[in-house]
């Protein structure tokens, strides 16, 4: 009896986690399709195939659910910033910066990521704290990583940089600006081929190095 008692909580946690994931996936689909105002908790429960009571057990209200979805989208940012940090030790600046740029644009220019970004921008006035938190956890954290790495590369004499933070912003937008800007307005711009992304990345690196390489 003791063994059964000990194994029961993990099973309960597993079911709870599955229901939570189903709720978040359903809510994400509805928010992206209908907007925040156009989505109800009843609709979320129906699409997730759970009771309304279960939805409210996981999330106090629609605001908390929306926040969890947006912040959840930043969970893997640390994986990329670790790569940026490691780049500071490069022995082949142009080759490795090109690879870093291609990984960067591939991670960011994804349909679901771009759709959530559009959703958050549309609701930033309603959720300023969520928007601020998202920025700090995702774009801001990435720019900070670029800033520190470019500072180290300048210290090694590989880049000519007076303002690493400004250089980090230049690098990010040379890589992302064109595909991201269009994706904010046009659904058909949400998807790009690997060839498209490589072209944006490589051209951005070429211009960046023309400006900053020693």
mmCIF file of C-alpha atoms in Angstrom:
data_model
loop_
_atom_site.group_PDB
_atom_site.id
_atom_site.type_symbol
_atom_site.label_atom_id
_atom_site.label_comp_id
_atom_site.label_asym_id
_atom_site.label_seq_id
_atom_site.Cartn_x
_atom_site.Cartn_y
_atom_site.Cartn_z
ATOM 1 C CA UNK A 1 0.000 0.000 0.000
ATOM 2 C CA UNK A 2 2.883 2.367 0.826
ATOM 3 C CA UNK A 3 4.449 1.848 -2.639
ATOM 4 C CA UNK A 4 1.158 2.609 -4.400
ATOM 5 C CA UNK A 5 0.761 5.796 -2.375
ATOM 6 C CA UNK A 6 4.238 6.947 -3.404
ATOM 7 C CA UNK A 7 3.759 6.310 -7.103
ATOM 8 C CA UNK A 8 0.333 7.952 -7.347
ATOM 9 C CA UNK A 9 1.427 11.654 -7.242
ATOM 10 C CA UNK A 10 3.723 11.431 -10.304
ATOM 11 C CA UNK A 11 0.848 9.853 -12.267
ATOM 12 C CA UNK A 12 -1.422 12.686 -11.188
ATOM 13 C CA UNK A 13 1.250 15.236 -12.131
ATOM 14 C CA UNK A 14 1.621 13.588 -15.523
ATOM 15 C CA UNK A 15 -2.097 13.832 -16.255
ATOM 16 C CA UNK A 16 -2.152 17.412 -15.040
ATOM 17 C CA UNK A 17 0.776 18.338 -17.261
ATOM 18 C CA UNK A 18 -0.908 16.754 -20.284
ATOM 19 C CA UNK A 19 -4.119 18.647 -19.630
ATOM 20 C CA UNK A 20 -2.208 21.887 -19.145
ATOM 21 C CA UNK A 21 -0.398 21.372 -22.443
ATOM 22 C CA UNK A 22 -3.688 20.595 -24.221
ATOM 23 C CA UNK A 23 -5.249 23.749 -22.801
ATOM 24 C CA UNK A 24 -2.300 25.910 -23.857
ATOM 25 C CA UNK A 25 -2.243 24.431 -27.363
ATOM 26 C CA UNK A 26 -5.979 24.979 -27.773
ATOM 27 C CA UNK A 27 -5.784 28.516 -26.419
ATOM 28 C CA UNK A 28 -2.849 29.341 -28.684
ATOM 29 C CA UNK A 29 -4.787 28.191 -31.740
ATOM 30 C CA UNK A 30 -7.816 30.234 -30.714
ATOM 31 C CA UNK A 31 -5.880 33.367 -29.789
ATOM 32 C CA UNK A 32 -4.071 33.295 -33.124
ATOM 33 C CA UNK A 33 -7.293 32.686 -35.044
ATOM 34 C CA UNK A 34 -9.684 34.977 -33.163
ATOM 35 C CA UNK A 35 -7.510 37.328 -31.128
ATOM 36 C CA UNK A 36 -7.528 37.751 -27.360
ATOM 37 C CA UNK A 37 -10.905 39.468 -27.168
ATOM 38 C CA UNK A 38 -12.487 36.990 -29.557
ATOM 39 C CA UNK A 39 -11.529 33.938 -27.497
ATOM 40 C CA UNK A 40 -13.474 32.600 -24.510
ATOM 41 C CA UNK A 41 -12.486 30.109 -21.842
ATOM 42 C CA UNK A 42 -15.487 27.999 -22.866
ATOM 43 C CA UNK A 43 -14.056 27.696 -26.376
ATOM 44 C CA UNK A 44 -10.657 26.787 -24.953
ATOM 45 C CA UNK A 45 -12.186 24.016 -22.852
ATOM 46 C CA UNK A 46 -14.113 22.640 -25.818
ATOM 47 C CA UNK A 47 -11.130 22.585 -28.160
ATOM 48 C CA UNK A 48 -8.863 21.107 -25.479
ATOM 49 C CA UNK A 49 -11.475 18.428 -24.707
ATOM 50 C CA UNK A 50 -11.436 19.215 -20.991
ATOM 51 C CA UNK A 51 -14.004 20.669 -18.628
ATOM 52 C CA UNK A 52 -14.191 24.387 -17.958
ATOM 53 C CA UNK A 53 -13.441 23.575 -14.333
ATOM 54 C CA UNK A 54 -10.181 21.948 -15.426
ATOM 55 C CA UNK A 55 -9.207 25.057 -17.378
ATOM 56 C CA UNK A 56 -9.760 27.248 -14.332
ATOM 57 C CA UNK A 57 -7.906 24.785 -12.143
ATOM 58 C CA UNK A 58 -4.838 25.298 -14.322
ATOM 59 C CA UNK A 59 -5.276 29.013 -15.035
ATOM 60 C CA UNK A 60 -7.024 31.555 -12.844
ATOM 61 C CA UNK A 61 -8.359 33.523 -15.808
ATOM 62 C CA UNK A 62 -7.843 34.247 -19.503
ATOM 63 C CA UNK A 63 -5.165 36.835 -18.727
ATOM 64 C CA UNK A 64 -3.034 34.278 -16.888
ATOM 65 C CA UNK A 65 -3.493 31.782 -19.720
ATOM 66 C CA UNK A 66 -2.433 34.361 -22.315
ATOM 67 C CA UNK A 67 0.616 35.290 -20.250
ATOM 68 C CA UNK A 68 1.643 31.646 -19.837
ATOM 69 C CA UNK A 69 1.505 31.097 -23.598
ATOM 70 C CA UNK A 70 3.554 34.176 -24.427
ATOM 71 C CA UNK A 71 6.216 33.596 -21.778
ATOM 72 C CA UNK A 72 6.293 29.881 -22.614
ATOM 73 C CA UNK A 73 7.410 30.822 -26.113
ATOM 74 C CA UNK A 74 10.718 32.084 -24.659
ATOM 75 C CA UNK A 75 11.732 28.852 -22.937
ATOM 76 C CA UNK A 76 14.465 27.893 -25.428
ATOM 77 C CA UNK A 77 16.068 31.298 -25.852
ATOM 78 C CA UNK A 78 18.815 30.253 -23.454
ATOM 79 C CA UNK A 79 19.905 27.515 -25.863
ATOM 80 C CA UNK A 80 20.724 30.131 -28.486
ATOM 81 C CA UNK A 81 22.316 32.650 -26.131
ATOM 82 C CA UNK A 82 24.676 29.877 -24.990
ATOM 83 C CA UNK A 83 25.741 29.486 -28.634
ATOM 84 C CA UNK A 84 26.299 33.256 -28.884
ATOM 85 C CA UNK A 85 28.476 33.181 -25.782
ATOM 86 C CA UNK A 86 30.590 30.341 -27.170
ATOM 87 C CA UNK A 87 31.120 32.297 -30.405
ATOM 88 C CA UNK A 88 33.346 34.739 -28.500
ATOM 89 C CA UNK A 89 36.108 32.137 -28.781
ATOM 90 C CA UNK A 90 35.937 31.883 -32.586
ATOM 91 C CA UNK A 91 39.086 31.298 -34.602
ATOM 92 C CA UNK A 92 37.345 31.904 -37.944
ATOM 93 C CA UNK A 93 35.287 35.075 -37.629
ATOM 94 C CA UNK A 94 33.580 35.154 -41.020
ATOM 95 C CA UNK A 95 32.753 31.442 -41.174
ATOM 96 C CA UNK A 96 31.490 31.203 -37.608
ATOM 97 C CA UNK A 97 29.571 34.484 -37.736
ATOM 98 C CA UNK A 98 27.812 33.226 -40.856
ATOM 99 C CA UNK A 99 26.834 30.021 -39.088
ATOM 100 C CA UNK A 100 25.640 31.993 -36.058
ATOM 101 C CA UNK A 101 23.520 34.269 -38.261
ATOM 102 C CA UNK A 102 21.939 31.293 -40.016
ATOM 103 C CA UNK A 103 21.066 29.661 -36.702
ATOM 104 C CA UNK A 104 19.668 32.957 -35.436
ATOM 105 C CA UNK A 105 17.360 33.604 -38.375
ATOM 106 C CA UNK A 106 16.240 29.966 -38.493
ATOM 107 C CA UNK A 107 15.261 30.102 -34.817
ATOM 108 C CA UNK A 108 13.372 33.397 -35.045
ATOM 109 C CA UNK A 109 11.748 33.310 -38.484
ATOM 110 C CA UNK A 110 9.329 30.485 -37.735
ATOM 111 C CA UNK A 111 5.596 30.771 -38.499
ATOM 112 C CA UNK A 112 4.370 30.143 -34.946
ATOM 113 C CA UNK A 113 7.004 32.429 -33.409
ATOM 114 C CA UNK A 114 6.076 35.225 -35.798
ATOM 115 C CA UNK A 115 2.338 34.720 -35.245
ATOM 116 C CA UNK A 116 2.790 34.962 -31.470
ATOM 117 C CA UNK A 117 4.894 38.082 -31.926
ATOM 118 C CA UNK A 118 2.102 39.685 -33.963
ATOM 119 C CA UNK A 119 -0.434 38.679 -31.322
ATOM 120 C CA UNK A 120 1.628 40.149 -28.496
ATOM 121 C CA UNK A 121 2.237 43.406 -30.360
ATOM 122 C CA UNK A 122 -1.509 43.713 -30.924
ATOM 123 C CA UNK A 123 -2.177 43.169 -27.200
ATOM 124 C CA UNK A 124 0.838 45.021 -25.751
ATOM 125 C CA UNK A 125 -1.341 47.924 -24.632
ATOM 126 C CA UNK A 126 -3.564 45.541 -22.682
ATOM 127 C CA UNK A 127 -0.642 43.540 -21.278
ATOM 128 C CA UNK A 128 2.350 45.893 -20.882
ATOM 129 C CA UNK A 129 3.966 43.739 -18.197
ATOM 130 C CA UNK A 130 3.740 40.610 -20.364
ATOM 131 C CA UNK A 131 5.165 42.490 -23.348
ATOM 132 C CA UNK A 132 8.035 43.801 -21.230
ATOM 133 C CA UNK A 133 8.728 40.376 -19.782
ATOM 134 C CA UNK A 134 8.718 38.775 -23.224
ATOM 135 C CA UNK A 135 11.104 41.382 -24.585
ATOM 136 C CA UNK A 136 13.517 40.930 -21.687
ATOM 137 C CA UNK A 137 13.444 37.133 -21.967
ATOM 138 C CA UNK A 138 13.750 36.890 -25.769
ATOM 139 C CA UNK A 139 14.916 39.812 -27.960
ATOM 140 C CA UNK A 140 16.496 41.674 -25.064
ATOM 141 C CA UNK A 141 18.341 38.624 -23.735
ATOM 142 C CA UNK A 142 19.634 37.818 -27.205
ATOM 143 C CA UNK A 143 20.848 41.379 -27.823
ATOM 144 C CA UNK A 144 22.582 41.327 -24.447
ATOM 145 C CA UNK A 145 24.386 38.118 -25.449
ATOM 146 C CA UNK A 146 25.464 39.637 -28.769
ATOM 147 C CA UNK A 147 26.623 42.775 -26.954
ATOM 148 C CA UNK A 148 28.873 40.868 -24.578
ATOM 149 C CA UNK A 149 30.261 38.648 -27.324
ATOM 150 C CA UNK A 150 31.026 41.574 -29.642
ATOM 151 C CA UNK A 151 32.708 43.364 -26.731
ATOM 152 C CA UNK A 152 34.998 40.356 -26.275
ATOM 153 C CA UNK A 153 35.716 40.108 -30.006
ATOM 154 C CA UNK A 154 36.614 43.793 -30.075
ATOM 155 C CA UNK A 155 38.924 43.158 -27.140
ATOM 156 C CA UNK A 156 40.631 40.432 -29.156
ATOM 157 C CA UNK A 157 41.113 42.862 -32.032
ATOM 158 C CA UNK A 158 38.764 41.010 -34.402
ATOM 159 C CA UNK A 159 36.116 43.743 -34.585
ATOM 160 C CA UNK A 160 36.363 47.544 -34.513
ATOM 161 C CA UNK A 161 33.530 48.526 -32.180
ATOM 162 C CA UNK A 162 33.050 51.605 -29.996
ATOM 163 C CA UNK A 163 29.530 50.700 -28.846
ATOM 164 C CA UNK A 164 28.948 46.918 -28.562
ATOM 165 C CA UNK A 165 25.270 47.373 -27.786
ATOM 166 C CA UNK A 166 24.713 49.415 -30.929
ATOM 167 C CA UNK A 167 26.677 46.858 -32.958
ATOM 168 C CA UNK A 168 24.523 44.067 -31.509
ATOM 169 C CA UNK A 169 21.379 45.874 -32.642
ATOM 170 C CA UNK A 170 22.846 46.425 -36.087
ATOM 171 C CA UNK A 171 23.718 42.735 -36.405
ATOM 172 C CA UNK A 172 20.286 41.554 -35.290
ATOM 173 C CA UNK A 173 18.401 43.783 -37.678
ATOM 174 C CA UNK A 174 20.691 43.244 -40.636
ATOM 175 C CA UNK A 175 19.795 39.570 -40.297
ATOM 176 C CA UNK A 176 16.111 39.729 -39.315
ATOM 177 C CA UNK A 177 14.622 43.031 -40.452
ATOM 178 C CA UNK A 178 13.409 42.193 -43.939
ATOM 179 C CA UNK A 179 11.696 38.838 -43.311
ATOM 180 C CA UNK A 180 10.360 39.864 -39.888
ATOM 181 C CA UNK A 181 8.981 43.219 -41.006
ATOM 182 C CA UNK A 182 7.042 41.652 -43.872
ATOM 183 C CA UNK A 183 5.794 38.839 -41.644
ATOM 184 C CA UNK A 184 4.200 41.374 -39.292
ATOM 185 C CA UNK A 185 1.860 42.402 -42.119
ATOM 186 C CA UNK A 186 1.463 39.534 -44.568
ATOM 187 C CA UNK A 187 0.485 35.926 -43.826
ATOM 188 C CA UNK A 188 2.247 34.739 -46.976
ATOM 189 C CA UNK A 189 5.510 36.054 -45.534
ATOM 190 C CA UNK A 190 5.333 33.809 -42.454
ATOM 191 C CA UNK A 191 7.199 30.970 -44.180
ATOM 192 C CA UNK A 192 10.571 31.072 -45.894
ATOM 193 C CA UNK A 193 12.683 28.398 -47.526
ATOM 194 C CA UNK A 194 16.082 27.512 -46.031
ATOM 195 C CA UNK A 195 17.628 29.128 -49.113
ATOM 196 C CA UNK A 196 15.795 32.398 -48.409
ATOM 197 C CA UNK A 197 16.927 32.413 -44.790
ATOM 198 C CA UNK A 198 20.530 31.667 -45.695
ATOM 199 C CA UNK A 199 20.525 34.520 -48.196
ATOM 200 C CA UNK A 200 19.241 36.985 -45.591
ATOM 201 C CA UNK A 201 21.798 35.745 -43.053
ATOM 202 C CA UNK A 202 24.785 35.753 -45.383
ATOM 203 C CA UNK A 203 24.045 39.210 -46.773
ATOM 204 C CA UNK A 204 23.566 40.590 -43.259
ATOM 205 C CA UNK A 205 26.930 39.186 -42.173
ATOM 206 C CA UNK A 206 28.624 40.620 -45.263
ATOM 207 C CA UNK A 207 27.362 44.130 -44.487
ATOM 208 C CA UNK A 208 28.122 43.798 -40.757
ATOM 209 C CA UNK A 209 31.709 42.745 -41.364
ATOM 210 C CA UNK A 210 32.183 45.493 -43.939
ATOM 211 C CA UNK A 211 31.302 47.977 -41.207
ATOM 212 C CA UNK A 212 32.974 46.420 -38.165
ATOM 213 C CA UNK A 213 35.810 44.076 -39.145
ATOM 214 C CA UNK A 214 39.297 45.369 -38.400
#
